[in-house]
């Protein structure tokens, strides 16, 4: 459920991607 924020049906936002990598 953690990947929900950056796995949303949205454009590949760099900020979201960075957040995901950091939270991972």
JSON list of C-alpha atoms in Angstrom, two decimals, residues 4-18:
[
{"chain": "A", "resi": 4, "resn": "UNK", "atom": "CA", "xyz": [-0.02, 3.90, -3.84]},
{"chain": "A", "resi": 5, "resn": "UNK", "atom": "CA", "xyz": [1.11, 7.57, -3.77]},
{"chain": "A", "resi": 6, "resn": "UNK", "atom": "CA", "xyz": [3.51, 7.18, -6.71]},
{"chain": "A", "resi": 7, "resn": "UNK", "atom": "CA", "xyz": [1.67, 4.33, -8.44]},
{"chain": "A", "resi": 8, "resn": "UNK", "atom": "CA", "xyz": [-1.39, 6.45, -9.12]},
{"chain": "A", "resi": 9, "resn": "UNK", "atom": "CA", "xyz": [-2.69, 6.70, -12.71]},
{"chain": "A", "resi": 10, "resn": "UNK", "atom": "CA", "xyz": [-0.75, 9.92, -13.24]},
{"chain": "A", "resi": 11, "resn": "UNK", "atom": "CA", "xyz": [2.15, 11.24, -15.26]},
{"chain": "A", "resi": 12, "resn": "UNK", "atom": "CA", "xyz": [5.64, 10.07, -14.17]},
{"chain": "A", "resi": 13, "resn": "UNK", "atom": "CA", "xyz": [6.39, 13.02, -11.89]},
{"chain": "A", "resi": 14, "resn": "UNK", "atom": "CA", "xyz": [10.07, 13.19, -10.86]},
{"chain": "A", "resi": 15, "resn": "UNK", "atom": "CA", "xyz": [9.06, 14.25, -7.33]},
{"chain": "A", "resi": 16, "resn": "UNK", "atom": "CA", "xyz": [6.76, 11.22, -6.94]},
{"chain": "A", "resi": 17, "resn": "UNK", "atom": "CA", "xyz": [9.44, 8.91, -8.28]},
{"chain": "A", "resi": 18, "resn": "UNK", "atom": "CA", "xyz": [12.03, 10.31, -5.86]}
]
